[in-house]
mmCIF file of C-alpha atoms in Angstrom:
data_model
loop_
_atom_site.group_PDB
_atom_site.id
_atom_site.type_symbol
_atom_site.label_atom_id
_atom_site.label_comp_id
_atom_site.label_asym_id
_atom_site.label_seq_id
_atom_site.Cartn_x
_atom_site.Cartn_y
_atom_site.Cartn_z
ATOM 1 C CA MET I 213 43.052 -40.486 93.359
ATOM 2 C CA ALA I 214 41.849 -43.145 90.919
ATOM 3 C CA LEU I 215 43.410 -45.023 88.034
ATOM 4 C CA LYS I 216 41.440 -44.811 84.794
ATOM 5 C CA LEU I 217 42.013 -47.907 82.627
ATOM 6 C CA SER I 218 40.961 -47.620 78.972
ATOM 7 C CA TRP I 219 41.225 -50.820 76.930
ATOM 8 C CA ARG I 220 40.357 -51.943 73.415
ATOM 9 C CA HIS I 221 40.968 -55.472 72.100
ATOM 10 C CA HIS I 222 42.529 -55.830 68.660
ATOM 11 C CA ALA I 223 40.051 -58.537 67.643
ATOM 12 C CA LEU I 224 37.039 -56.287 68.272
ATOM 13 C CA ALA I 225 37.907 -53.186 66.270
ATOM 14 C CA ASP I 226 34.286 -52.020 66.080
ATOM 15 C CA THR I 227 33.801 -52.188 69.850
ATOM 16 C CA GLY I 228 34.236 -48.993 71.836
ATOM 17 C CA LEU I 229 36.700 -48.486 74.606
ATOM 18 C CA VAL I 230 36.203 -50.449 77.790
ATOM 19 C CA THR I 231 36.791 -48.062 80.687
ATOM 20 C CA LEU I 232 37.326 -49.227 84.250
ATOM 21 C CA TYR I 233 38.281 -47.331 87.411
ATOM 22 C CA TRP I 234 40.556 -48.695 90.086
ATOM 23 C CA PHE I 235 41.291 -47.004 93.419
ATOM 24 C CA PRO I 236 44.832 -47.891 94.566
ATOM 25 C CA GLU I 237 44.243 -46.270 97.977
ATOM 26 C CA GLU I 238 42.459 -49.446 98.981
ATOM 27 C CA ILE I 239 45.814 -51.251 98.746
ATOM 28 C CA HIS I 240 47.883 -48.418 100.227
ATOM 29 C CA GLY I 241 48.825 -46.686 97.000
ATOM 30 C CA ALA I 242 50.116 -49.670 95.020
ATOM 31 C CA GLU I 243 48.448 -50.268 91.676
ATOM 32 C CA GLY I 244 48.569 -54.033 92.145
ATOM 33 C CA PRO I 245 47.963 -56.538 89.337
ATOM 34 C CA VAL I 246 44.709 -54.975 88.122
ATOM 35 C CA PRO I 247 46.137 -52.839 85.263
ATOM 36 C CA ASP I 248 47.886 -55.925 83.835
ATOM 37 C CA LEU I 249 44.926 -58.326 83.927
ATOM 38 C CA LEU I 250 43.574 -57.146 80.579
ATOM 39 C CA GLY I 251 46.800 -58.284 78.927
ATOM 40 C CA SER I 252 46.762 -56.032 75.876
ATOM 41 C CA SER I 253 49.144 -53.441 74.493
ATOM 42 C CA ARG I 254 46.110 -51.278 73.712
ATOM 43 C CA LEU I 255 45.727 -50.366 77.383
ATOM 44 C CA SER I 256 46.179 -46.806 78.624
ATOM 45 C CA ARG I 257 46.202 -45.745 82.244
ATOM 46 C CA THR I 258 45.601 -42.218 83.538
ATOM 47 C CA ARG I 259 45.426 -40.872 87.058
ATOM 48 C CA VAL I 260 42.282 -38.865 87.762
ATOM 49 C CA HIS I 261 40.982 -37.013 90.821
ATOM 50 C CA ALA I 262 37.993 -38.751 92.392
ATOM 51 C CA ASP I 263 37.472 -38.399 96.127
ATOM 52 C CA ALA I 264 35.215 -41.037 97.640
ATOM 53 C CA THR I 265 34.302 -42.541 100.988
ATOM 54 C CA PRO I 266 35.953 -45.819 102.027
ATOM 55 C CA GLN I 267 32.629 -47.571 101.468
ATOM 56 C CA GLU I 268 32.355 -46.196 97.929
ATOM 57 C CA VAL I 269 35.948 -47.136 97.136
ATOM 58 C CA ALA I 270 35.372 -50.687 98.345
ATOM 59 C CA SER I 271 32.142 -51.002 96.343
ATOM 60 C CA TRP I 272 33.628 -49.558 93.153
ATOM 61 C CA ASN I 273 36.781 -51.662 93.371
ATOM 62 C CA ALA I 274 34.663 -54.767 93.914
ATOM 63 C CA ALA I 275 32.679 -53.939 90.749
ATOM 64 C CA THR I 276 35.937 -53.513 88.815
ATOM 65 C CA LEU I 277 37.194 -56.891 90.018
ATOM 66 C CA ALA I 278 33.853 -58.512 89.162
ATOM 67 C CA CYS I 279 34.047 -57.133 85.635
ATOM 68 C CA LEU I 280 37.634 -58.298 85.277
ATOM 69 C CA SER I 281 36.685 -61.767 86.545
ATOM 70 C CA GLU I 282 34.531 -62.057 83.429
ATOM 71 C CA LEU I 283 36.895 -60.359 80.994
ATOM 72 C CA THR I 284 40.181 -61.973 82.031
ATOM 73 C CA PRO I 285 39.295 -65.659 81.329
ATOM 74 C CA ALA I 286 37.519 -64.675 78.111
ATOM 75 C CA ILE I 287 40.626 -62.832 76.906
ATOM 76 C CA ALA I 288 42.897 -65.697 77.959
ATOM 77 C CA GLU I 289 40.728 -68.250 76.125
ATOM 78 C CA PHE I 290 40.666 -66.113 72.967
ATOM 79 C CA GLU I 291 44.432 -65.638 72.996
ATOM 80 C CA ARG I 292 44.961 -69.419 73.335
ATOM 81 C CA VAL I 293 42.732 -69.986 70.296
ATOM 82 C CA GLU I 294 44.509 -67.205 68.428
ATOM 83 C CA ALA I 295 47.897 -68.754 69.181
ATOM 84 C CA ARG I 296 46.766 -72.185 67.862
ATOM 85 C CA LEU I 297 45.333 -70.699 64.679
ATOM 86 C CA ARG I 298 48.277 -68.438 63.891
ATOM 87 C CA ARG I 299 50.312 -71.015 61.966
ATOM 88 C CA TRP I 300 47.206 -72.425 60.152
ATOM 89 C CA ARG I 301 46.231 -68.965 58.926
ATOM 90 C CA ARG I 302 49.510 -68.754 56.985
ATOM 91 C CA ARG I 303 48.770 -71.898 54.970
ATOM 92 C CA LEU I 304 46.747 -71.581 51.814
ATOM 93 C CA VAL I 305 44.849 -74.863 52.242
ATOM 94 C CA SER I 306 43.695 -74.084 55.798
ATOM 95 C CA ARG I 307 43.466 -70.319 55.647
ATOM 96 C CA ARG I 308 39.678 -70.198 55.180
ATOM 97 C CA TRP I 309 39.057 -72.650 57.993
ATOM 98 C CA ALA I 310 41.428 -70.739 60.324
ATOM 99 C CA ALA I 311 39.753 -67.413 59.499
ATOM 100 C CA ALA I 312 36.324 -68.881 60.286
ATOM 101 C CA ALA I 313 37.594 -70.323 63.565
ATOM 102 C CA TYR I 314 39.175 -66.986 64.448
ATOM 103 C CA GLY I 315 35.910 -65.161 63.750
ATOM 104 C CA LYS I 316 33.987 -67.628 65.909
ATOM 105 C CA ALA I 317 36.437 -67.110 68.793
ATOM 106 C CA ALA I 318 36.071 -63.339 68.421
ATOM 107 C CA GLU I 319 32.278 -63.643 68.595
ATOM 108 C CA VAL I 320 32.581 -65.709 71.775
ATOM 109 C CA LEU I 321 34.837 -63.015 73.232
ATOM 110 C CA ARG I 322 32.341 -60.320 72.263
ATOM 111 C CA ASP I 323 29.455 -62.286 73.804
ATOM 112 C CA ARG I 324 31.313 -62.535 77.100
ATOM 113 C CA LEU I 325 32.645 -58.954 77.035
ATOM 114 C CA GLU I 326 29.411 -57.054 76.378
ATOM 115 C CA PRO I 327 27.387 -58.343 79.378
ATOM 116 C CA ALA I 328 30.325 -57.731 81.746
ATOM 117 C CA VAL I 329 30.789 -54.176 80.471
ATOM 118 C CA ALA I 330 27.038 -53.530 80.643
ATOM 119 C CA ALA I 331 26.946 -54.739 84.241
ATOM 120 C CA TYR I 332 29.825 -52.405 85.143
ATOM 121 C CA ARG I 333 28.325 -49.378 83.319
ATOM 122 C CA PRO I 334 26.361 -47.973 86.348
ATOM 123 C CA VAL I 335 29.553 -47.953 88.436
ATOM 124 C CA ARG I 336 31.540 -46.306 85.634
ATOM 125 C CA GLU I 337 28.884 -43.623 85.239
ATOM 126 C CA ALA I 338 28.778 -43.012 89.002
ATOM 127 C CA VAL I 339 32.559 -42.582 89.148
ATOM 128 C CA GLU I 340 32.560 -40.269 86.127
ATOM 129 C CA ARG I 341 29.785 -38.153 87.645
ATOM 130 C CA ARG I 342 31.861 -37.826 90.789
ATOM 131 C CA ILE I 343 34.925 -36.848 88.762
ATOM 132 C CA ALA I 344 32.932 -34.239 86.814
ATOM 133 C CA GLU I 345 31.356 -32.800 89.970
ATOM 134 C CA GLN I 346 34.674 -32.508 91.754
ATOM 135 C CA GLU I 347 36.368 -31.024 88.701
ATOM 136 C CA ALA I 348 33.616 -28.409 88.497
ATOM 137 C CA GLN I 349 34.109 -27.668 92.203
ATOM 138 C CA ARG I 350 37.871 -27.291 91.721
ATOM 139 C CA ILE I 351 37.356 -24.957 88.769
ATOM 140 C CA GLU I 352 34.889 -22.839 90.713
ATOM 141 C CA ALA I 353 37.210 -22.746 93.745
ATOM 142 C CA GLY I 354 40.019 -21.608 91.463
ATOM 143 C CA ARG I 355 37.829 -18.877 90.012
ATOM 144 C CA ARG I 356 36.834 -17.685 93.483
ATOM 145 C CA ALA I 357 40.479 -17.631 94.561
ATOM 146 C CA TYR I 358 41.426 -15.680 91.433
ATOM 147 C CA ARG I 359 38.620 -13.158 91.966
ATOM 148 C CA GLU I 360 39.674 -12.705 95.586
ATOM 149 C CA GLN I 361 43.302 -12.277 94.552
ATOM 150 C CA GLU I 362 42.347 -9.661 91.966
ATOM 151 C CA ARG I 363 40.167 -7.850 94.511
ATOM 152 C CA ARG I 364 43.052 -7.651 96.937
ATOM 153 C CA ARG I 365 45.402 -6.564 94.154
ATOM 154 C CA GLU I 366 43.052 -3.742 93.167
ATOM 155 C CA GLU I 367 42.803 -2.611 96.785
ATOM 156 C CA ALA I 368 46.598 -2.670 97.031
ATOM 157 C CA ARG I 369 46.866 -0.751 93.759
ATOM 158 C CA ALA I 370 44.496 1.899 95.125
ATOM 159 C CA ARG I 371 46.672 2.221 98.246
ATOM 160 C CA PHE I 372 49.760 2.547 96.044
ATOM 161 C CA GLU I 373 48.142 5.265 93.922
ATOM 162 C CA ALA I 374 47.204 7.193 97.077
ATOM 163 C CA TRP I 375 50.815 6.825 98.237
ATOM 164 C CA GLU I 376 52.031 8.158 94.865
ATOM 165 C CA ARG I 377 49.806 11.196 95.254
ATOM 166 C CA ARG I 378 51.356 11.878 98.666
ATOM 167 C CA GLN I 379 54.831 11.696 97.136
ATOM 168 C CA ALA I 380 53.906 13.961 94.225
ATOM 169 C CA ALA I 381 52.572 16.615 96.629
ATOM 170 C CA ALA I 382 56.165 17.560 97.496
ATOM 171 C CA ASP I 383 56.630 18.985 93.979
ATOM 172 C CA ARG I 384 53.228 20.638 93.592
ATOM 173 C CA PRO I 385 53.374 24.467 93.843
ATOM 174 C CA LEU I 386 51.779 26.020 96.915
ATOM 175 C CA PRO I 387 50.117 29.441 97.063
ATOM 176 C CA GLY I 388 53.035 31.767 96.491
ATOM 177 C CA GLY I 389 54.630 29.631 93.787
ATOM 178 C CA SER I 390 57.165 27.519 95.716
ATOM 179 C CA THR I 391 56.864 23.775 96.124
ATOM 180 C CA PRO I 392 57.243 22.071 99.525
ATOM 181 C CA ARG I 393 60.576 20.633 98.354
ATOM 182 C CA GLU I 394 61.871 24.097 97.473
ATOM 183 C CA LEU I 395 60.775 25.421 100.870
ATOM 184 C CA ALA I 396 62.567 22.545 102.610
ATOM 185 C CA ALA I 397 65.725 23.274 100.590
ATOM 186 C CA ARG I 398 65.629 26.881 101.855
ATOM 187 C CA GLY I 399 64.998 25.748 105.410
ATOM 188 C CA GLU I 400 61.542 27.342 105.493
ATOM 189 C CA THR I 401 58.254 26.038 106.849
ATOM 190 C CA PRO I 402 55.031 27.738 105.733
ATOM 191 C CA PRO I 403 52.842 29.140 108.519
ATOM 192 C CA ALA I 404 49.862 27.178 107.172
ATOM 193 C CA TRP I 405 49.329 24.332 104.744
ATOM 194 C CA PRO I 406 46.466 24.263 102.187
ATOM 195 C CA ALA I 407 43.548 22.061 103.165
ATOM 196 C CA GLU I 408 43.826 20.131 99.895
ATOM 197 C CA LEU I 409 47.428 19.157 100.684
ATOM 198 C CA ARG I 410 46.481 18.117 104.237
ATOM 199 C CA GLU I 411 43.793 15.853 102.790
ATOM 200 C CA THR I 412 46.223 14.340 100.281
ATOM 201 C CA VAL I 413 49.146 13.579 102.589
ATOM 202 C CA GLY I 414 47.261 12.550 105.728
ATOM 203 C CA ASP I 415 49.852 12.675 108.518
ATOM 204 C CA LEU I 416 51.281 16.092 107.666
ATOM 205 C CA ASP I 417 54.111 16.062 110.219
ATOM 206 C CA ALA I 418 55.454 12.691 109.069
ATOM 207 C CA TRP I 419 55.144 13.730 105.403
ATOM 208 C CA TRP I 420 56.974 17.035 105.961
ATOM 209 C CA GLN I 421 59.734 15.247 107.858
ATOM 210 C CA ARG I 422 60.128 12.903 104.894
ATOM 211 C CA VAL I 423 60.380 15.837 102.442
ATOM 212 C CA ARG I 424 63.122 17.467 104.511
ATOM 213 C CA ALA I 425 64.950 14.133 104.733
ATOM 214 C CA SER I 426 64.779 13.877 100.945
ATOM 215 C CA VAL I 427 66.404 17.287 100.627
ATOM 216 C CA ARG I 428 69.225 16.194 102.964
ATOM 217 C CA ASN I 429 69.804 13.086 100.857
ATOM 218 C CA GLU I 430 69.838 15.043 97.623
ATOM 219 C CA ARG I 431 72.349 17.538 98.996
ATOM 220 C CA ALA I 432 74.597 14.708 100.170
ATOM 221 C CA ARG I 433 74.430 13.096 96.740
ATOM 222 C CA GLU I 434 75.143 16.371 94.943
ATOM 223 C CA GLU I 435 78.128 16.997 97.209
ATOM 224 C CA ALA I 436 79.477 13.484 96.618
ATOM 225 C CA VAL I 437 79.101 13.844 92.844
ATOM 226 C CA ARG I 438 80.803 17.266 92.936
ATOM 227 C CA LYS I 439 83.784 15.938 94.915
ATOM 228 C CA VAL I 440 84.295 12.983 92.570
ATOM 229 C CA ALA I 441 83.982 15.104 89.416
ATOM 230 C CA GLU I 442 86.435 17.656 90.819
ATOM 231 C CA ALA I 443 88.922 14.936 91.742
ATOM 232 C CA ILE I 444 88.790 13.492 88.216
ATOM 233 C CA THR I 445 89.130 16.919 86.585
ATOM 234 C CA GLU I 446 92.031 17.887 88.860
ATOM 235 C CA THR I 447 93.785 14.569 88.207
ATOM 236 C CA ALA I 448 93.428 15.034 84.445
ATOM 237 C CA ALA I 449 94.730 18.614 84.686
ATOM 238 C CA ALA I 450 97.733 17.519 86.773
ATOM 239 C CA LEU I 451 98.612 14.750 84.321
ATOM 240 C CA GLU I 452 98.250 17.105 81.384
ATOM 241 C CA ALA I 453 100.440 19.747 83.052
ATOM 242 C CA ALA I 454 103.112 17.147 83.841
ATOM 243 C CA GLY I 455 103.290 16.054 80.209
ATOM 244 C CA GLN I 456 101.076 12.976 80.547
ATOM 245 C CA PRO I 457 103.599 10.801 82.440
ATOM 246 C CA GLY I 458 102.871 7.086 82.418
ATOM 247 C CA ILE I 459 100.234 7.248 79.679
ATOM 248 C CA SER I 460 99.850 3.899 77.902
ATOM 249 C CA ALA I 461 97.996 2.385 74.987
ATOM 250 C CA ALA I 462 95.186 0.272 76.446
ATOM 251 C CA LYS I 463 94.063 -2.419 74.021
ATOM 252 C CA ASP I 464 92.639 -4.976 76.459
ATOM 253 C CA ARG I 465 89.921 -7.210 74.951
ATOM 254 C CA PRO I 466 88.302 -4.730 72.549
ATOM 255 C CA SER I 467 90.205 -4.295 69.309
ATOM 256 C CA GLU I 468 90.133 -0.484 69.540
ATOM 257 C CA VAL I 469 93.014 1.175 71.365
ATOM 258 C CA ARG I 470 92.444 3.829 74.042
ATOM 259 C CA HIS I 471 95.261 5.922 75.533
ATOM 260 C CA GLY I 472 95.231 6.682 79.221
ATOM 261 C CA TRP I 473 95.808 5.428 82.771
ATOM 262 C CA TRP I 474 94.081 2.607 84.637
ATOM 263 C CA VAL I 475 92.479 3.702 87.919
ATOM 264 C CA HIS I 476 91.829 0.912 90.465
ATOM 265 C CA PHE I 477 89.126 1.111 93.142
ATOM 266 C CA THR I 478 88.508 -0.605 96.460
ATOM 267 C CA TRP I 479 84.850 -0.645 97.501
ATOM 268 C CA SER I 480 84.999 -3.155 100.355
ATOM 269 C CA GLY I 481 83.905 -1.851 103.722
ATOM 270 C CA LEU I 482 81.315 0.624 102.452
ATOM 271 C CA PRO I 483 78.412 1.257 104.866
ATOM 272 C CA ASP I 484 75.647 -1.336 104.488
ATOM 273 C CA ALA I 485 73.280 -0.122 101.765
ATOM 274 C CA THR I 486 70.631 -2.829 102.231
ATOM 275 C CA ARG I 487 68.175 -0.418 103.829
ATOM 276 C CA LEU I 488 68.447 1.881 100.811
ATOM 277 C CA ARG I 489 66.872 -0.711 98.534
ATOM 278 C CA THR I 490 63.307 -0.876 99.858
ATOM 279 C CA PRO I 491 60.974 2.098 100.333
ATOM 280 C CA PRO I 492 59.914 1.777 103.976
ATOM 281 C CA ASP I 493 56.270 2.767 103.616
ATOM 282 C CA MET I 494 55.346 2.037 99.999
ATOM 283 C CA PRO I 495 52.392 -0.374 99.506
ATOM 284 C CA THR I 496 53.657 -3.324 97.447
ATOM 285 C CA GLY I 497 50.717 -5.740 97.577
ATOM 286 C CA HIS I 498 49.834 -5.077 93.906
ATOM 287 C CA LEU I 499 53.295 -6.089 92.658
ATOM 288 C CA TYR I 500 54.270 -9.543 91.454
ATOM 289 C CA ALA I 501 57.234 -11.252 93.101
ATOM 290 C CA GLY I 502 60.470 -9.413 92.489
ATOM 291 C CA GLN I 503 63.165 -7.310 94.085
ATOM 292 C CA TRP I 504 64.288 -3.721 94.461
ATOM 293 C CA ARG I 505 67.529 -2.644 92.834
ATOM 294 C CA ALA I 506 69.479 0.558 93.300
ATOM 295 C CA ASP I 507 71.685 0.763 90.231
ATOM 296 C CA ALA I 508 74.966 1.853 91.819
ATOM 297 C CA TYR I 509 77.955 1.508 89.495
ATOM 298 C CA HIS I 510 81.146 0.499 91.298
ATOM 299 C CA PRO I 511 83.733 -0.854 88.810
ATOM 300 C CA ASP I 512 86.976 -2.482 89.937
ATOM 301 C CA ARG I 513 88.915 -0.317 87.520
ATOM 302 C CA ILE I 514 88.351 2.338 84.891
ATOM 303 C CA LEU I 515 90.531 3.977 82.248
ATOM 304 C CA LEU I 516 91.095 7.712 82.581
ATOM 305 C CA MET I 517 91.626 8.351 78.890
ATOM 306 C CA ARG I 518 92.862 11.242 76.823
ATOM 307 C CA ARG I 519 90.935 11.594 73.583
ATOM 308 C CA PRO I 520 92.659 12.716 70.359
ATOM 309 C CA SER I 521 90.920 16.077 70.814
ATOM 310 C CA GLY I 522 92.744 16.547 74.116
ATOM 311 C CA ALA I 523 89.581 16.185 76.229
ATOM 312 C CA TYR I 524 89.569 13.693 79.072
ATOM 313 C CA GLY I 525 86.948 11.050 79.731
ATOM 314 C CA LEU I 526 86.571 7.559 81.176
ATOM 315 C CA ALA I 527 86.145 4.097 79.673
ATOM 316 C CA VAL I 528 85.556 0.528 80.823
ATOM 317 C CA VAL I 529 85.600 -2.778 78.997
ATOM 318 C CA SER I 530 82.058 -3.951 78.286
ATOM 319 C CA THR I 531 80.230 -6.351 75.979
ATOM 320 C CA GLU I 532 77.509 -5.933 73.385
ATOM 321 C CA SER I 533 75.266 -8.390 71.558
ATOM 322 C CA ILE I 534 75.784 -9.046 67.862
ATOM 323 C CA ALA I 535 74.216 -11.348 65.249
ATOM 324 C CA ASN I 536 70.719 -10.878 66.665
ATOM 325 C CA GLY I 537 71.860 -11.817 70.139
ATOM 326 C CA MET I 538 73.568 -15.039 69.067
ATOM 327 C CA ALA I 539 77.031 -13.791 70.026
ATOM 328 C CA THR I 540 78.773 -11.063 72.017
ATOM 329 C CA ARG I 541 81.875 -8.996 71.516
ATOM 330 C CA TYR I 542 83.988 -6.798 73.741
ATOM 331 C CA THR I 543 83.863 -3.057 73.353
ATOM 332 C CA TRP I 544 84.738 0.147 75.208
ATOM 333 C CA TRP I 545 81.972 1.820 77.163
ATOM 334 C CA GLU I 546 82.809 5.497 77.485
ATOM 335 C CA TRP I 547 81.694 7.889 80.218
ATOM 336 C CA GLU I 548 81.706 11.629 80.554
ATOM 337 C CA ILE I 549 83.255 12.703 83.861
ATOM 338 C CA GLU I 550 80.051 14.124 85.360
ATOM 339 C CA ARG I 551 77.938 11.154 84.311
ATOM 340 C CA PHE I 552 80.393 8.688 85.836
ATOM 341 C CA ALA I 553 80.428 10.608 89.119
ATOM 342 C CA GLN I 554 76.626 10.509 89.199
ATOM 343 C CA ALA I 555 76.554 6.762 88.556
ATOM 344 C CA LEU I 556 78.681 6.025 91.627
ATOM 345 C CA VAL I 557 75.932 7.257 93.973
ATOM 346 C CA PRO I 558 72.585 5.857 92.764
ATOM 347 C CA ASP I 559 69.607 8.164 92.480
ATOM 348 C CA ARG I 560 67.006 5.707 91.171
ATOM 349 C CA LEU I 561 65.311 2.730 92.751
ATOM 350 C CA ALA I 562 63.626 0.173 90.490
ATOM 351 C CA TYR I 563 61.414 -2.844 91.234
ATOM 352 C CA HIS I 564 62.199 -5.741 88.849
ATOM 353 C CA THR I 565 59.723 -8.624 88.618
ATOM 354 C CA THR I 566 61.322 -12.034 89.019
ATOM 355 C CA HIS I 567 60.213 -13.874 85.868
ATOM 356 C CA THR I 568 60.180 -11.024 83.359
ATOM 357 C CA SER I 569 62.413 -8.140 82.381
ATOM 358 C CA GLU I 570 59.687 -5.673 83.376
ATOM 359 C CA VAL I 571 60.489 -2.787 85.671
ATOM 360 C CA ALA I 572 57.210 -2.330 87.514
ATOM 361 C CA VAL I 573 58.062 0.804 89.525
ATOM 362 C CA ARG I 574 60.787 3.458 89.346
ATOM 363 C CA LEU I 575 61.358 5.857 92.231
ATOM 364 C CA ARG I 576 63.824 8.547 93.200
ATOM 365 C CA LEU I 577 65.959 6.877 95.856
ATOM 366 C CA THR I 578 66.706 10.085 97.757
ATOM 367 C CA ASP I 579 62.969 10.500 98.424
ATOM 368 C CA HIS I 580 62.826 7.253 100.409
ATOM 369 C CA ALA I 581 66.250 6.517 101.862
ATOM 370 C CA ASP I 582 66.952 7.160 105.529
ATOM 371 C CA PRO I 583 69.479 10.030 105.758
ATOM 372 C CA ALA I 584 71.201 8.213 108.620
ATOM 373 C CA VAL I 585 72.089 5.512 106.063
ATOM 374 C CA PHE I 586 72.249 7.383 102.757
ATOM 375 C CA VAL I 587 74.426 10.352 103.784
ATOM 376 C CA PRO I 588 77.302 8.246 105.251
ATOM 377 C CA TYR I 589 77.034 5.917 102.261
ATOM 378 C CA ALA I 590 77.336 8.774 99.729
ATOM 379 C CA GLU I 591 80.240 10.317 101.644
ATOM 380 C CA ALA I 592 82.088 6.974 101.811
ATOM 381 C CA VAL I 593 81.661 6.335 98.073
ATOM 382 C CA ALA I 594 82.993 9.827 97.312
ATOM 383 C CA ARG I 595 86.022 9.292 99.594
ATOM 384 C CA ARG I 596 86.921 5.983 97.915
ATOM 385 C CA ALA I 597 86.590 7.392 94.405
ATOM 386 C CA THR I 598 88.461 10.641 95.004
ATOM 387 C CA ALA I 599 91.256 8.771 96.814
ATOM 388 C CA ALA I 600 91.722 6.459 93.822
ATOM 389 C CA PHE I 601 92.057 9.329 91.327
ATOM 390 C CA ARG I 602 94.338 11.401 93.556
ATOM 391 C CA ALA I 603 96.525 8.347 94.155
ATOM 392 C CA LEU I 604 96.953 8.051 90.388
ATOM 393 C CA ALA I 605 97.969 11.705 90.087
ATOM 394 C CA ALA I 606 100.432 11.385 92.972
ATOM 395 C CA ALA I 607 102.000 8.229 91.525
ATOM 396 C CA GLN I 608 102.534 9.763 88.096
ATOM 397 C CA THR I 609 103.454 13.355 88.894
ATOM 398 C CA GLY I 610 105.186 12.965 92.242
ATOM 399 C CA PRO I 611 104.688 15.203 95.264
ATOM 400 C CA ALA I 612 103.415 18.683 94.539
#
């Protein structure tokens, strides 16, 4: 690392910049007095990359000091003359004499500056060549690294696309019209698989095992959704038959009033769902940094509401943006019974990149989750939800 010193004296406006290079490494990283020797406010200092051998650093620093040994006394002498002439230049009678003396001092400064700068020029040019060479090397190294990164990304993308084709094969009709997924749902295994499918999926046994596991997951999810929807419908019917005991006007934070009953949930102690959030065999090398999310919806409470029409639904307090996103307001977010039951047990897995709002990949979670994890998880969610709704019915209507 080098320190680039660019200096221009105010008395020599037509003279170009004087540029010197100083290598602080020679004095263990400290800049030392060198940047201050020029003594002018028109001094800029910039750190630049310039690797050099110890011998080169010593030689170049010596040349900088030699140049400064000429410039520093010349600048000091000029500034002493300038200080003496300052008060004479304000007087009308001596102004012409002071201006002439000032010009003479500036010429002396120029005469001493130009030979010193000329003597230093070969060193400056050598340092700047080194800087340019190393900058070109860094740029080329960066380009090579980028090309290699893109090559690897394309290879990873090709692996991902092959993986996608293996997944899609489960829903591609076989001779006879049924898809592999439909066969797995019926508990059937074909006596022979088409050669094209064998070529697509590779390890046929592992692929077929995964398809059957997907069917198990989907059945478990459907059963969980059915149980929750039935519990909500039965609770609503019981409350309606009992004359809607305990119904209240829920105003909460939104200004609109909803009429119904608050249902409170306890989700602590659910089976660990961490393993549900990452497809175990999906190639991810083409993706930017991010994380998988399974969008399970587990509210602390929800309002079982009776609409003016007499139909039952669900609602939670939510927020929405207004004034082009400059403010928010509270509102009711309403759910149909079936849709709410489906949201409790997630069926989609999404990969969100870290620094953007982009969703890079969306997958069906039941295709990738381990049944040993997903099935107990779905059953536990259904038990918690149905217990909460049935507890509400029991509290309001009393024992059957």
